[in-house]
Coordinates of C-alpha atoms in Angstrom, one line a residue:
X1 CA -51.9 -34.3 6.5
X2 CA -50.9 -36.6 9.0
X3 CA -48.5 -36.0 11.9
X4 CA -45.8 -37.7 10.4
X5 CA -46.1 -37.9 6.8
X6 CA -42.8 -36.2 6.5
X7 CA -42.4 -37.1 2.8
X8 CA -46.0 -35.2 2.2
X9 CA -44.4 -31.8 4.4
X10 CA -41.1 -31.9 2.1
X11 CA -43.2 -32.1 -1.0
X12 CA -45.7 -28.9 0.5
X13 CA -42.6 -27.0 1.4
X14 CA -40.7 -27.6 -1.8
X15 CA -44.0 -26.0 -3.4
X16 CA -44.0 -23.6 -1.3
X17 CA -40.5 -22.4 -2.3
X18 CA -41.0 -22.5 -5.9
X19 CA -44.7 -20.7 -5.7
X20 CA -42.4 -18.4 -3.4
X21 CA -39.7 -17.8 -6.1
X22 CA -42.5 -17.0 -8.7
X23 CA -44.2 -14.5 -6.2
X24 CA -40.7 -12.2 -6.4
X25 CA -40.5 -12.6 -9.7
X26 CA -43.7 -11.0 -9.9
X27 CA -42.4 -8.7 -7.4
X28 CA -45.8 -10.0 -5.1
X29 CA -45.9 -10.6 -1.5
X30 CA -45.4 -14.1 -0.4
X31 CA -48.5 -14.6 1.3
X32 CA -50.2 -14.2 -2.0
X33 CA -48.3 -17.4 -3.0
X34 CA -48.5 -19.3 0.2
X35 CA -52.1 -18.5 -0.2
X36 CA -52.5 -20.1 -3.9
X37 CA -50.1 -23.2 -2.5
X38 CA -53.3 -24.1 0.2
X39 CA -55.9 -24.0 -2.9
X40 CA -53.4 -26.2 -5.1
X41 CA -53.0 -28.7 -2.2
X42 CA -56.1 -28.1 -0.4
X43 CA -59.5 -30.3 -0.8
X44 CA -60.3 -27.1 -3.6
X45 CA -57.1 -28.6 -5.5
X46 CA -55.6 -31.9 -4.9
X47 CA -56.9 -32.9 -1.8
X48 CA -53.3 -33.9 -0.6
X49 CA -53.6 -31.9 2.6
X50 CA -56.7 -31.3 5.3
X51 CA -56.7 -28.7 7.5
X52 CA -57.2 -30.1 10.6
X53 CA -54.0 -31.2 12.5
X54 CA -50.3 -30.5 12.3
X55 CA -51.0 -27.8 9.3
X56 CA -53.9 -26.7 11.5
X57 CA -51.4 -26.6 15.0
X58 CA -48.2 -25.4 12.7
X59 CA -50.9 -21.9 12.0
X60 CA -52.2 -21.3 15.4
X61 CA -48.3 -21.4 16.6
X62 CA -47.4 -18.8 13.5
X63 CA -50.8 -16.6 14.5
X64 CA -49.3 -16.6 17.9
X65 CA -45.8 -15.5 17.5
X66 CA -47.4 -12.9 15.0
X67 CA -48.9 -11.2 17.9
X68 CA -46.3 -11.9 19.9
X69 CA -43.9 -10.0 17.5
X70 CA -46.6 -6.8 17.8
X71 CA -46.7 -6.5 21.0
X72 CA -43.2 -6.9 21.4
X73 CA -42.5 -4.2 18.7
X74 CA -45.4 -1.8 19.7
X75 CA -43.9 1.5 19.2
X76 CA -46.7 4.4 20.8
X77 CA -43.8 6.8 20.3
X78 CA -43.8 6.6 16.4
X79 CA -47.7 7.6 17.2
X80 CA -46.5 10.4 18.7
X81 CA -44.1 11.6 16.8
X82 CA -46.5 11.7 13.8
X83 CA -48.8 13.9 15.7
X84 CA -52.9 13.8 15.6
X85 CA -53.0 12.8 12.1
X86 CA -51.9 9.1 13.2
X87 CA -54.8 8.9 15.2
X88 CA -57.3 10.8 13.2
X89 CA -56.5 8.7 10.2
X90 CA -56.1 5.6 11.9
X91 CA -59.4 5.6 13.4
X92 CA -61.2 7.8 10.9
X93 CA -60.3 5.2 8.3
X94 CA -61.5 2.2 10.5
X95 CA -64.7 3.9 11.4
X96 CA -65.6 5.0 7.2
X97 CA -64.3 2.2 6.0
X98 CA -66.7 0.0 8.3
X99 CA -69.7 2.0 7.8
X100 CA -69.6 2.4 4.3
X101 CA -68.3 -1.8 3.8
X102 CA -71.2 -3.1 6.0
X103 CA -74.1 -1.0 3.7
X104 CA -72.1 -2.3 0.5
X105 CA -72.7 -5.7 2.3
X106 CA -76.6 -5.4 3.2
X107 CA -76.8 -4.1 -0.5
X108 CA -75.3 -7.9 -1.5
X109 CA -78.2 -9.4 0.3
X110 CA -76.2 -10.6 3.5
X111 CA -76.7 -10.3 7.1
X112 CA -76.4 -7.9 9.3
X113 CA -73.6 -9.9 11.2
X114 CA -71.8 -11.7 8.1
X115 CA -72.0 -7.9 6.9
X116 CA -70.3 -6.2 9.9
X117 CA -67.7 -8.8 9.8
X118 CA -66.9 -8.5 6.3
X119 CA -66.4 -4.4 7.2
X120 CA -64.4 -4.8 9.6
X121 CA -62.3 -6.9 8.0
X122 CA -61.8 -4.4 5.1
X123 CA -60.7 -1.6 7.6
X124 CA -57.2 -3.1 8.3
X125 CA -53.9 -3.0 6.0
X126 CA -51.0 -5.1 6.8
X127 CA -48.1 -3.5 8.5
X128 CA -45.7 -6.1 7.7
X129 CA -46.2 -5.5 4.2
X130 CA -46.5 -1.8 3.7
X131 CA -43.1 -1.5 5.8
X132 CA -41.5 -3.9 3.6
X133 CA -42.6 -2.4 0.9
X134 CA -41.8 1.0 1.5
X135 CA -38.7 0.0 3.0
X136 CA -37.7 -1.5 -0.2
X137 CA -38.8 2.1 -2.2
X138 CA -36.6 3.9 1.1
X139 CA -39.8 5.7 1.9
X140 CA -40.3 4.8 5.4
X141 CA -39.0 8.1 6.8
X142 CA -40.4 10.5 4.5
X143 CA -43.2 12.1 5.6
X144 CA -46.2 9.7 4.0
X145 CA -44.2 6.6 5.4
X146 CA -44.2 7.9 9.1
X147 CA -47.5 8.7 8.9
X148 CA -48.4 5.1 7.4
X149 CA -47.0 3.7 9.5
X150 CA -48.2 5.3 12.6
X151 CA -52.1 4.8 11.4
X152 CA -51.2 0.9 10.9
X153 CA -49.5 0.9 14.0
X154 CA -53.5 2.8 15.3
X155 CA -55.2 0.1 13.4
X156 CA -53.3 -3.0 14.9
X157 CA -53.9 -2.0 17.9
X158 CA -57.9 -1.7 17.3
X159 CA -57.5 -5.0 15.3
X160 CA -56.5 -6.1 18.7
X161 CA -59.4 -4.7 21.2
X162 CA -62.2 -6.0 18.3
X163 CA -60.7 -9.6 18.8
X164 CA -60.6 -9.2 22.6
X165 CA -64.6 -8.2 22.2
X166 CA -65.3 -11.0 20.3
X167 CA -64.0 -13.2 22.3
X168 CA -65.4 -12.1 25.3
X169 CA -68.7 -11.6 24.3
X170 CA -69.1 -13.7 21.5
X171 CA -70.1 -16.5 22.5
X172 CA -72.5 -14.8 25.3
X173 CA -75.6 -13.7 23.4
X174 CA -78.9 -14.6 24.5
X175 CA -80.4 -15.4 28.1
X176 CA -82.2 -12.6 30.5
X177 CA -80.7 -9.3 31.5
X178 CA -79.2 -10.1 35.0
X179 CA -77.2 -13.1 33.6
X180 CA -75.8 -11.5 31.1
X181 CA -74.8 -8.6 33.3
X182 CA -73.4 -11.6 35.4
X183 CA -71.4 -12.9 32.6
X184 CA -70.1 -9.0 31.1
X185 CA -69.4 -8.6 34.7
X186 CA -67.7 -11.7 35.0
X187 CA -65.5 -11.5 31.8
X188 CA -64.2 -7.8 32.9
X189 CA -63.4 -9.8 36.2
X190 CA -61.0 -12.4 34.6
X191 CA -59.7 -9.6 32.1
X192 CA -58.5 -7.3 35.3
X193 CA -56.9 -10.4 36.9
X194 CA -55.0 -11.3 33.4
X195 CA -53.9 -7.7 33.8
X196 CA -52.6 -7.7 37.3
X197 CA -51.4 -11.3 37.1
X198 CA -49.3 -10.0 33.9
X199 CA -48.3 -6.7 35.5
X200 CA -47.0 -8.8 38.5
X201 CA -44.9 -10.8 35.8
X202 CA -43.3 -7.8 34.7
X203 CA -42.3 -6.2 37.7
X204 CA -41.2 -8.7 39.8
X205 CA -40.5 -12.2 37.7
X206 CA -39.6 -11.4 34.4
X207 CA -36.3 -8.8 34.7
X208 CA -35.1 -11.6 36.5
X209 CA -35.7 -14.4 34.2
X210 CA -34.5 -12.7 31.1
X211 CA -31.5 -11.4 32.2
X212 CA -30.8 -15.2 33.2
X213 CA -32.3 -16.5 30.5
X214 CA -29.9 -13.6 27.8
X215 CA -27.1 -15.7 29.0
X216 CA -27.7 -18.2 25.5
X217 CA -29.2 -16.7 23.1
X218 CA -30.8 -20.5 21.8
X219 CA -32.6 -20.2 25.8
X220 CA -33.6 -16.3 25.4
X221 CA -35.8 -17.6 22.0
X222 CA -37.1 -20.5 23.7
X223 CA -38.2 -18.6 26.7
X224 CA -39.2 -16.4 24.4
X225 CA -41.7 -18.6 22.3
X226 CA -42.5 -20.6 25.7
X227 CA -44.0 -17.5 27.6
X228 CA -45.6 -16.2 24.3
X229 CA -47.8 -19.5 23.9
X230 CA -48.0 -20.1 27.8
X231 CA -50.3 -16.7 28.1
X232 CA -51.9 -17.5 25.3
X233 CA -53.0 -20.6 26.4
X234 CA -53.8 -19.1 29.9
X235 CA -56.1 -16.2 28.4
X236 CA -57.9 -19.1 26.1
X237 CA -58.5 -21.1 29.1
X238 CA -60.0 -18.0 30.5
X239 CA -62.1 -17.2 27.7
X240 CA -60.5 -14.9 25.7
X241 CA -58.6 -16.0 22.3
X242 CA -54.8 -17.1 22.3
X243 CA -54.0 -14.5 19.8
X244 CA -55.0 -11.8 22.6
X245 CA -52.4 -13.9 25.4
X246 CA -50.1 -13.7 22.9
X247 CA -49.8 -10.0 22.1
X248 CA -50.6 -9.3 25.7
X249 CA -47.3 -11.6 26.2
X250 CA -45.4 -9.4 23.8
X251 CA -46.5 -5.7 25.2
X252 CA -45.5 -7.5 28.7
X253 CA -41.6 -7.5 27.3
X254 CA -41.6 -4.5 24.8
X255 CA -39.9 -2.2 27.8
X256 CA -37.3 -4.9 28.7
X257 CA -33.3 -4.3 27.1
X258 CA -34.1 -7.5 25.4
X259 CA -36.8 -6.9 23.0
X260 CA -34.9 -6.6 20.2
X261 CA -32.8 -9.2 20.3
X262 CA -35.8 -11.4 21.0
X263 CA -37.7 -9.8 18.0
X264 CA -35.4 -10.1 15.5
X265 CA -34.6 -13.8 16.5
X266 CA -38.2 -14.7 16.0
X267 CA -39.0 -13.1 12.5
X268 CA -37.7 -15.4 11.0
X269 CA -39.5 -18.1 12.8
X270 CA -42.4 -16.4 12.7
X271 CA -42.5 -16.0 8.5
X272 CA -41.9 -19.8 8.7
X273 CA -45.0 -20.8 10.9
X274 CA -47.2 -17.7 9.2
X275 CA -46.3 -20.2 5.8
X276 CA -48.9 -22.4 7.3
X277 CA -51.4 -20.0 8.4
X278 CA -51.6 -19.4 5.0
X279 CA -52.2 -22.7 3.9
X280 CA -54.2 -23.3 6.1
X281 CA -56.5 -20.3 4.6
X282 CA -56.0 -22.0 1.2
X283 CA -57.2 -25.0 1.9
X284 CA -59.9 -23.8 3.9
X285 CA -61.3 -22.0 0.7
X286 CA -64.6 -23.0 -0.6
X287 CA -65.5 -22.4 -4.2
X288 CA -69.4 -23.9 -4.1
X289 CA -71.0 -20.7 -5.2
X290 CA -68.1 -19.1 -6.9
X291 CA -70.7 -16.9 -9.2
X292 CA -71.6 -15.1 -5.9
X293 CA -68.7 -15.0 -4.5
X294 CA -66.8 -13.2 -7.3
X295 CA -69.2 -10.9 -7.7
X296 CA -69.0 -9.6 -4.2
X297 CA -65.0 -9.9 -4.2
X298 CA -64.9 -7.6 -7.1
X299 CA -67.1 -5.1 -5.5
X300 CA -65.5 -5.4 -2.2
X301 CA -62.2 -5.6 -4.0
X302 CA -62.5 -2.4 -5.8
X303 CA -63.9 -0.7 -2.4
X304 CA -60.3 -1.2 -0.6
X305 CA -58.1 -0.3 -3.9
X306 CA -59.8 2.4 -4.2
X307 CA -62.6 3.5 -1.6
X308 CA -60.0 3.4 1.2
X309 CA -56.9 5.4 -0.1
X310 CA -59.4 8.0 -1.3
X311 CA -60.9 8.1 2.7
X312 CA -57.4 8.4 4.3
X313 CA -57.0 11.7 1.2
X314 CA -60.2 13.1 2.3
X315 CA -59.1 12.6 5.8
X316 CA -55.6 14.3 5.7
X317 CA -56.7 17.3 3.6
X318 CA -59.2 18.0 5.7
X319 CA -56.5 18.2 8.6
X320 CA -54.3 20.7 6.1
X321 CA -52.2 18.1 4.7
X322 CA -50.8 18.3 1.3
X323 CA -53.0 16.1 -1.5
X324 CA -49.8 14.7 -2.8
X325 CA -48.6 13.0 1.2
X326 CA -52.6 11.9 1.3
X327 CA -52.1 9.9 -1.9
X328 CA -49.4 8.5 -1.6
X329 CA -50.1 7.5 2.3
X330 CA -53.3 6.5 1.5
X331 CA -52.0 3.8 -1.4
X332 CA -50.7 2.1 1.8
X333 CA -54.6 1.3 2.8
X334 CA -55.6 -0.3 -0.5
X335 CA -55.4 -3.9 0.8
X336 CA -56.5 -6.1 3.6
X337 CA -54.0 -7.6 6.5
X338 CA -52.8 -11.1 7.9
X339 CA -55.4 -9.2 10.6
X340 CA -58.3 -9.3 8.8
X341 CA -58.2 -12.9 7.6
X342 CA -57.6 -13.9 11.0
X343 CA -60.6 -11.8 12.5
X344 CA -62.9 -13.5 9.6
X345 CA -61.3 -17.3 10.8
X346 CA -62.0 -16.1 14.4
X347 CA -65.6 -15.5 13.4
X348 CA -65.9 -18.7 11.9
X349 CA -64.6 -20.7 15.0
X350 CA -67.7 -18.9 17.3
X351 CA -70.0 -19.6 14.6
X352 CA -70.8 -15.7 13.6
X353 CA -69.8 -16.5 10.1
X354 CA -69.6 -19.7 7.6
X355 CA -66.9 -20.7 5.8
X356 CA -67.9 -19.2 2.7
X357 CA -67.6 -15.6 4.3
X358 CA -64.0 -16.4 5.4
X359 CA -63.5 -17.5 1.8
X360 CA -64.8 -14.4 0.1
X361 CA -62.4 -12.1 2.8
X362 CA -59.6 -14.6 1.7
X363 CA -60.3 -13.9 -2.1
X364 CA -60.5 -9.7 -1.3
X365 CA -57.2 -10.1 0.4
X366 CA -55.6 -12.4 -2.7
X367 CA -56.6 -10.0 -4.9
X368 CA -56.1 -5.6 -2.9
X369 CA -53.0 -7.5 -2.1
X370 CA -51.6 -8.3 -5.2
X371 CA -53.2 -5.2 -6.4
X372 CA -52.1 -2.5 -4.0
X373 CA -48.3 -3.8 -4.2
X374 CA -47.9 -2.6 -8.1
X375 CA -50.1 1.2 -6.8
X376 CA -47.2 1.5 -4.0
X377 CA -44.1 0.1 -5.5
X378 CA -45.6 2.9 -9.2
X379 CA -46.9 5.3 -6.3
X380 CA -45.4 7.9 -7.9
X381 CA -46.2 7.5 -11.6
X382 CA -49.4 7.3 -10.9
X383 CA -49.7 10.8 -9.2
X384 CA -48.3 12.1 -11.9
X385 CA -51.0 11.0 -13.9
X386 CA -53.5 11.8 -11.7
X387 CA -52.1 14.5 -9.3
X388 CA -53.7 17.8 -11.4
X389 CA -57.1 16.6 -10.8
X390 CA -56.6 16.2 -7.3
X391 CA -55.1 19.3 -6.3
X392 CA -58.2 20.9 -6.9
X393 CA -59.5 19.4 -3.9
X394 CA -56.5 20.9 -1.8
X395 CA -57.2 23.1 0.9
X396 CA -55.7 26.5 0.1
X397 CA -54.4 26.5 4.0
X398 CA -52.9 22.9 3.8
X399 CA -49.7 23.0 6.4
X400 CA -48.9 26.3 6.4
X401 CA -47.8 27.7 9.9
X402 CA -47.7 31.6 10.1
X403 CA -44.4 33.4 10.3
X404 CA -43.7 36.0 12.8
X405 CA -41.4 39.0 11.9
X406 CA -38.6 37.3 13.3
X407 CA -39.0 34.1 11.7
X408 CA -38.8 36.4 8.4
X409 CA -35.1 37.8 9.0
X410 CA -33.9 34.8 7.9
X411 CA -30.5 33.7 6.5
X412 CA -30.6 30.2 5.8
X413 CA -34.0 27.9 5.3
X414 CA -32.7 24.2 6.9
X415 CA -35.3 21.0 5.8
X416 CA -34.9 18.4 8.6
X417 CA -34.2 18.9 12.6
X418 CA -33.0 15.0 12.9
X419 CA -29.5 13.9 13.6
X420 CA -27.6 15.2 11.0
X421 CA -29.6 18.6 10.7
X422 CA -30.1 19.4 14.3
X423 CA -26.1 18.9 14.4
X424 CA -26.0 21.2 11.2
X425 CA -28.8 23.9 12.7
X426 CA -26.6 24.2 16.3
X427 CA -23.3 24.8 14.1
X428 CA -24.9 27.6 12.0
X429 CA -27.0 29.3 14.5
X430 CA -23.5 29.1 17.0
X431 CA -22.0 30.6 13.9
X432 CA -24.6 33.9 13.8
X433 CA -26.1 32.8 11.3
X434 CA -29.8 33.2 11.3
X435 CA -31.8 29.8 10.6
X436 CA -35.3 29.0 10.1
X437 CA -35.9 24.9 10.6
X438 CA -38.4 23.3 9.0
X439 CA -39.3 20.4 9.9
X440 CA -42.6 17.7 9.9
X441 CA -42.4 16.3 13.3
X442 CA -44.2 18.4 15.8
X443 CA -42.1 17.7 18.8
X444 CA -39.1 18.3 17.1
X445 CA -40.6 22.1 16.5
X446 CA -41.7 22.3 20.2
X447 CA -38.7 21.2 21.5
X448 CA -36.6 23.1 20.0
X449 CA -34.3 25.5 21.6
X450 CA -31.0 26.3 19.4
X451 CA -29.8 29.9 19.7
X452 CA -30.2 31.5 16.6
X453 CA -32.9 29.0 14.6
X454 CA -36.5 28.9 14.5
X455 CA -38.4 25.9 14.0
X456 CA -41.6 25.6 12.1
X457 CA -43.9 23.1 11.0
X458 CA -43.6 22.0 7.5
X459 CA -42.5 19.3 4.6
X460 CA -40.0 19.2 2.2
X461 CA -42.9 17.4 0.1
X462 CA -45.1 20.6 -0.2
X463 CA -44.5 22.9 -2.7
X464 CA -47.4 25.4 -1.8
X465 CA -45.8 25.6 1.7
X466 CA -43.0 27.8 -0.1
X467 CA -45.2 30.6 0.0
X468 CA -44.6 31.3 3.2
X469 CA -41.3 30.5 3.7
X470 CA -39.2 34.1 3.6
X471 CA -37.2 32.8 0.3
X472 CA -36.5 36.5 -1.4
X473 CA -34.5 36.9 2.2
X474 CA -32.7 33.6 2.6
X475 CA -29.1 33.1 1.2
X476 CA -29.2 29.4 1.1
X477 CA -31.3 27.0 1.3
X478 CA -30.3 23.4 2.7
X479 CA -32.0 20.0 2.6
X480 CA -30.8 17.1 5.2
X481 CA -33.1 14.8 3.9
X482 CA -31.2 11.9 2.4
X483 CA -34.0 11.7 -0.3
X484 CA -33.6 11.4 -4.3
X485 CA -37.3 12.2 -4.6
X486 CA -38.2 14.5 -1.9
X487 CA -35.1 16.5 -2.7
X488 CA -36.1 16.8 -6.6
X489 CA -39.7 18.0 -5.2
X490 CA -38.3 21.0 -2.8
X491 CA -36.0 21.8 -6.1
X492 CA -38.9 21.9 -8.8
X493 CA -40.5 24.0 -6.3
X494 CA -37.6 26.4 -5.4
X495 CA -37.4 26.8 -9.4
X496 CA -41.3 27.1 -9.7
X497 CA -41.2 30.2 -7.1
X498 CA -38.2 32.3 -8.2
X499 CA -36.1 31.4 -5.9
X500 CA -32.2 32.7 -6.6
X501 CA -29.9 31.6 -3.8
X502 CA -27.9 29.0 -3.1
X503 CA -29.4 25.3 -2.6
X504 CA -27.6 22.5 -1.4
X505 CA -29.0 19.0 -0.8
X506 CA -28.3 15.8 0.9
X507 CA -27.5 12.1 -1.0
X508 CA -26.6 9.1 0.7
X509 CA -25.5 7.3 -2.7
X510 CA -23.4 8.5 -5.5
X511 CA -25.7 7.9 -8.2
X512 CA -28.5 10.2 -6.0
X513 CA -25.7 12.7 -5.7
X514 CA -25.0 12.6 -10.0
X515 CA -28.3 13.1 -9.8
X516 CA -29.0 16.1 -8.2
X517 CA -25.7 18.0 -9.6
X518 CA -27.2 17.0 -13.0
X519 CA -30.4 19.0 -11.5
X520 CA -28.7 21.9 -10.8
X521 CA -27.8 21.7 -7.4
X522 CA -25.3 24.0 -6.0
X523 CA -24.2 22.0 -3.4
X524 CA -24.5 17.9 -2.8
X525 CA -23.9 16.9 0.7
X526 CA -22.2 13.5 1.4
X527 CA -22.5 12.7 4.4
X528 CA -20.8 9.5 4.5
X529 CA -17.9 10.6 2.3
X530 CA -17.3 13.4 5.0
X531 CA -17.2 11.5 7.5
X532 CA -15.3 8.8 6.2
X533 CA -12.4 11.6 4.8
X534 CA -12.7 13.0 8.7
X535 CA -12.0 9.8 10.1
X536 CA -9.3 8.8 7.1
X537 CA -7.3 11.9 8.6
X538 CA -8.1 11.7 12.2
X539 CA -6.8 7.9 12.0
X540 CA -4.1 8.7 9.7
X541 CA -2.7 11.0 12.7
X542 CA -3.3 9.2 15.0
X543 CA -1.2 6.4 12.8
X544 CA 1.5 9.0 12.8
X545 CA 1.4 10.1 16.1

């Protein structure tokens, strides 16, 4: 494509938009259309577009601002908050998922290297897709999507420190001992000085410039997207990859009052330049030995739909989770990232890998994507169908946290310590009434301090966990999780263990609320209706007044 052969851009965008349309229609992410677009107009297809130039500049700016946007949005506290099992998942994934991808590999006759890449690139799942998607499902705070989200959150950050490594030393093999300790020593050298240099930037230069440059918002997005590209320019220069300058650009603002506004200015100009990243990968794709290479995408292919969720199970029941959170957290793993494809093009440019390999990862991500978005958005079917035979692999301790005597005198059982139930849980332990809180994030149970409630360690989502909750004691039980599913869950399992009291629940929609009276619920909390009747009255005397 040449720089300006603006008729040829309008005619790939317009195809873009209808491959696009079709994509939703098929209820598929769009980079599995943006994808097919590079291959129709690639030299594969049509042979209108080459990748080299402005498509080629147009997808290192959208890789850029990518990174940009993680650093900018890197949230260690959601690690936190979701405990251990982040980590241990996040990293126990990567480090399976590798091992076992790179001996599928030397099985397929490859190299060791063109092996290890290929491994590593099936280790990582897109967080940009699984939050949409589970977004879309209103899953992201139940207890699965925290914890999805806090391994991708693990995994991008790795994603991150293997591209810094290859770029440092990739391109430094060979040579005797004491000049390659020279180079290793010289590489950490630069890397501490990009450090400090940056670390100077944020203290001293940039509070300063962005609290000039907030003034317009058209100038914060600009000097947003100029200091993103600037460091990644500097840190190529210096020997390390622009996608490394870049997130290092965005972790440089992710403490500044301005993040947000700066991040949710650039998604959308990010999903625009991504467009082309995407292209680019399509048109990059070779189909020479396409026997081969659907032989070892279908093997590959499988061993992410269904190798990986089954790891990240394994994993979590092993750390006492229930089998039913594993499964449906680990359908979240079950396809490849906008990471991994840019890892295996990374490859290609220091000459670990050909073209073909970058080809076969694009081909595993075309089709786990595609794949994995019907297993998440039918999550739930599916364990229906296949829950029974994996219980049996349940631990018969999974998230159970022993109950003193104290904890046993119990009045009322309260699911949920957040907003709306730590403001319910001071009201009814102020009241004298005696409240055990259950709740699934740890520091909410460490922290907490009411008078009159005790907080344990639990989910909503576990029905074995009943067991030891003191339910032939409690007058009422009380769920504030806004949750259709969840809520049906804790009632099947309230039924399922004989319990008689009262049960009241918590809907954010009228049709969730029908629902759950039609269950059998003795009480549907409305939140919103409340609050709107409070305020109706408080403004209706103060209209008076």
């Amino acid at each position: 494509m040449e720089p300006h052969d603006f008729p040829l851009v309008a005619a790939v965008l317009a195809l873009s938009a209808v491959m696009g349309l079709l994509a939703t229609l098929l209820r598929q992410p769009l980079i599995v259309a943006f994808i097919g677009v590079g291959i129709l107009v690639g030299p594969a297809g049509a042979g209108l577009v080459e990748v080299e130039g402005t498509v080629e500049l147009l997808a290192r700016l959208g890789i850029a601002v990518l990174l940009f946007l993680v650093g900018l949005r890197l949230d260690l506290h959601l690690v936190r908050t979701t405990g251990p099992i982040a980590l241990a998942t996040g990293l126990g994934q990567v480090l399976f998922t590798s091992v076992i991808g790179f001996l599928i590999g030397l099985g397929l006759g490859m190299d060791a290297v063109t092996a290890l890449y290929v491994a590593i690139a099936l280790t990582f799942s897109s967080t940009i897709i699984i939050v949409k998607l589970l977004s879309d499902k209103r899953e992201l705070e139940q207890l699965h999507g925290r914890i999805a989200v806090g391994f991708l959150i693990v995994q991008d950050i790795v994603v991150v420190l293997v591209m810094i490594a290859l770029t440092a030393f990739g391109q430094r093999v060979g040579g005797s001992g004491g000049e390659m300790a020279l180079e290793v020593a010289l590489v950490f050298a630069r890397g501490l000085g990009l450090l400090a240099g940056v670390a100077v930037l944020m203290r001293y230069v940039l509070p300063g410039l962005l609290h000039r440059a907030a003034r317009s918002q058209e100038l914060l997005v600009l000097f947003g997207m100029a200091y993103a590209v600037s460091v990644a320019a500097l840190t190529e220069w210096l020997g390390f990859s622009s996608e490394v300058g870049a997130f290092l650009a965005g972790v440089s603002l992710a403490g500044t009052p301005y993040r947000d506004a700066l991040g949710a200015r650039l998604v959308s100009l990010r999903d625009f330049l991504l467009l082309f990243f995407f292209l680019e990968l399509g048109a990059r794709l070779e189909f020479s030995d396409t026997g081969t290479q659907i032989t070892e995408a279908l093997v590959f292919s499988a061993f992410v739909l269904i190798g990986n969720p089954l790891i990240v199970i394994a994993i979590m029941t092993a750390m006492r989770y229930p089998v039913r959170v594993g499964f449906l957290a680990g359908l979240t793993v079950a396809q490849i990232s906008e990471f991994s494809l840019i890892l295996a093009a990374l490859g290609n440019s220091l000459g670990h890998i050909t073209s073909a390999t970058v080809s076969l990862v694009t081909v595993v991500g075309l089709v786990t994507i595609g794949g994995s978005t019907y297993l998440i958005l039918y999550s739930h079917r599916l364990y229906g169908r296949l829950g029974r035979r994996l219980e049996r692999f349940e631990r018969a301790d999974s998230v159970r946290t022993e109950l003193t005597g104290s904890h046993r005198d119990t009045d009322v059982i309260l699911y949920g310590l957040g907003r709306f139930g730590g403001l319910l849980a001071d009201r009814l332990g102020g009241a004298g009434h005696r409240v055990l809180a259950v709740d699934y994030d740890p520091h909410r149970v460490t922290r907490n301090d009411r008078e009159g409630v005790a907080a344990v360690f639990g989910s909503a989502e576990d029905v074995h966990f009943l067991e030891t909750l003191p339910l032939a004691r409690a007058r009422c039980v009380i769920s504030t999780i806004p949750l259709l599913e969840t809520n049906k869950v804790l009632l099947h399992g309230l039924r399922h263990h004989g319990y008689r009291g009262g049960v009241a629940v918590t809907a954010h929609s009228r049709r969730a609320a029908e629902q759950l009276r039609a269950a059998g619920v003795d009480l549907v909390i409305e939140p919103f209706d409340f609050a709107a009747s409070a305020t109706a009255e408080a403004l209706e005397a103060m209209l008076r007044g």
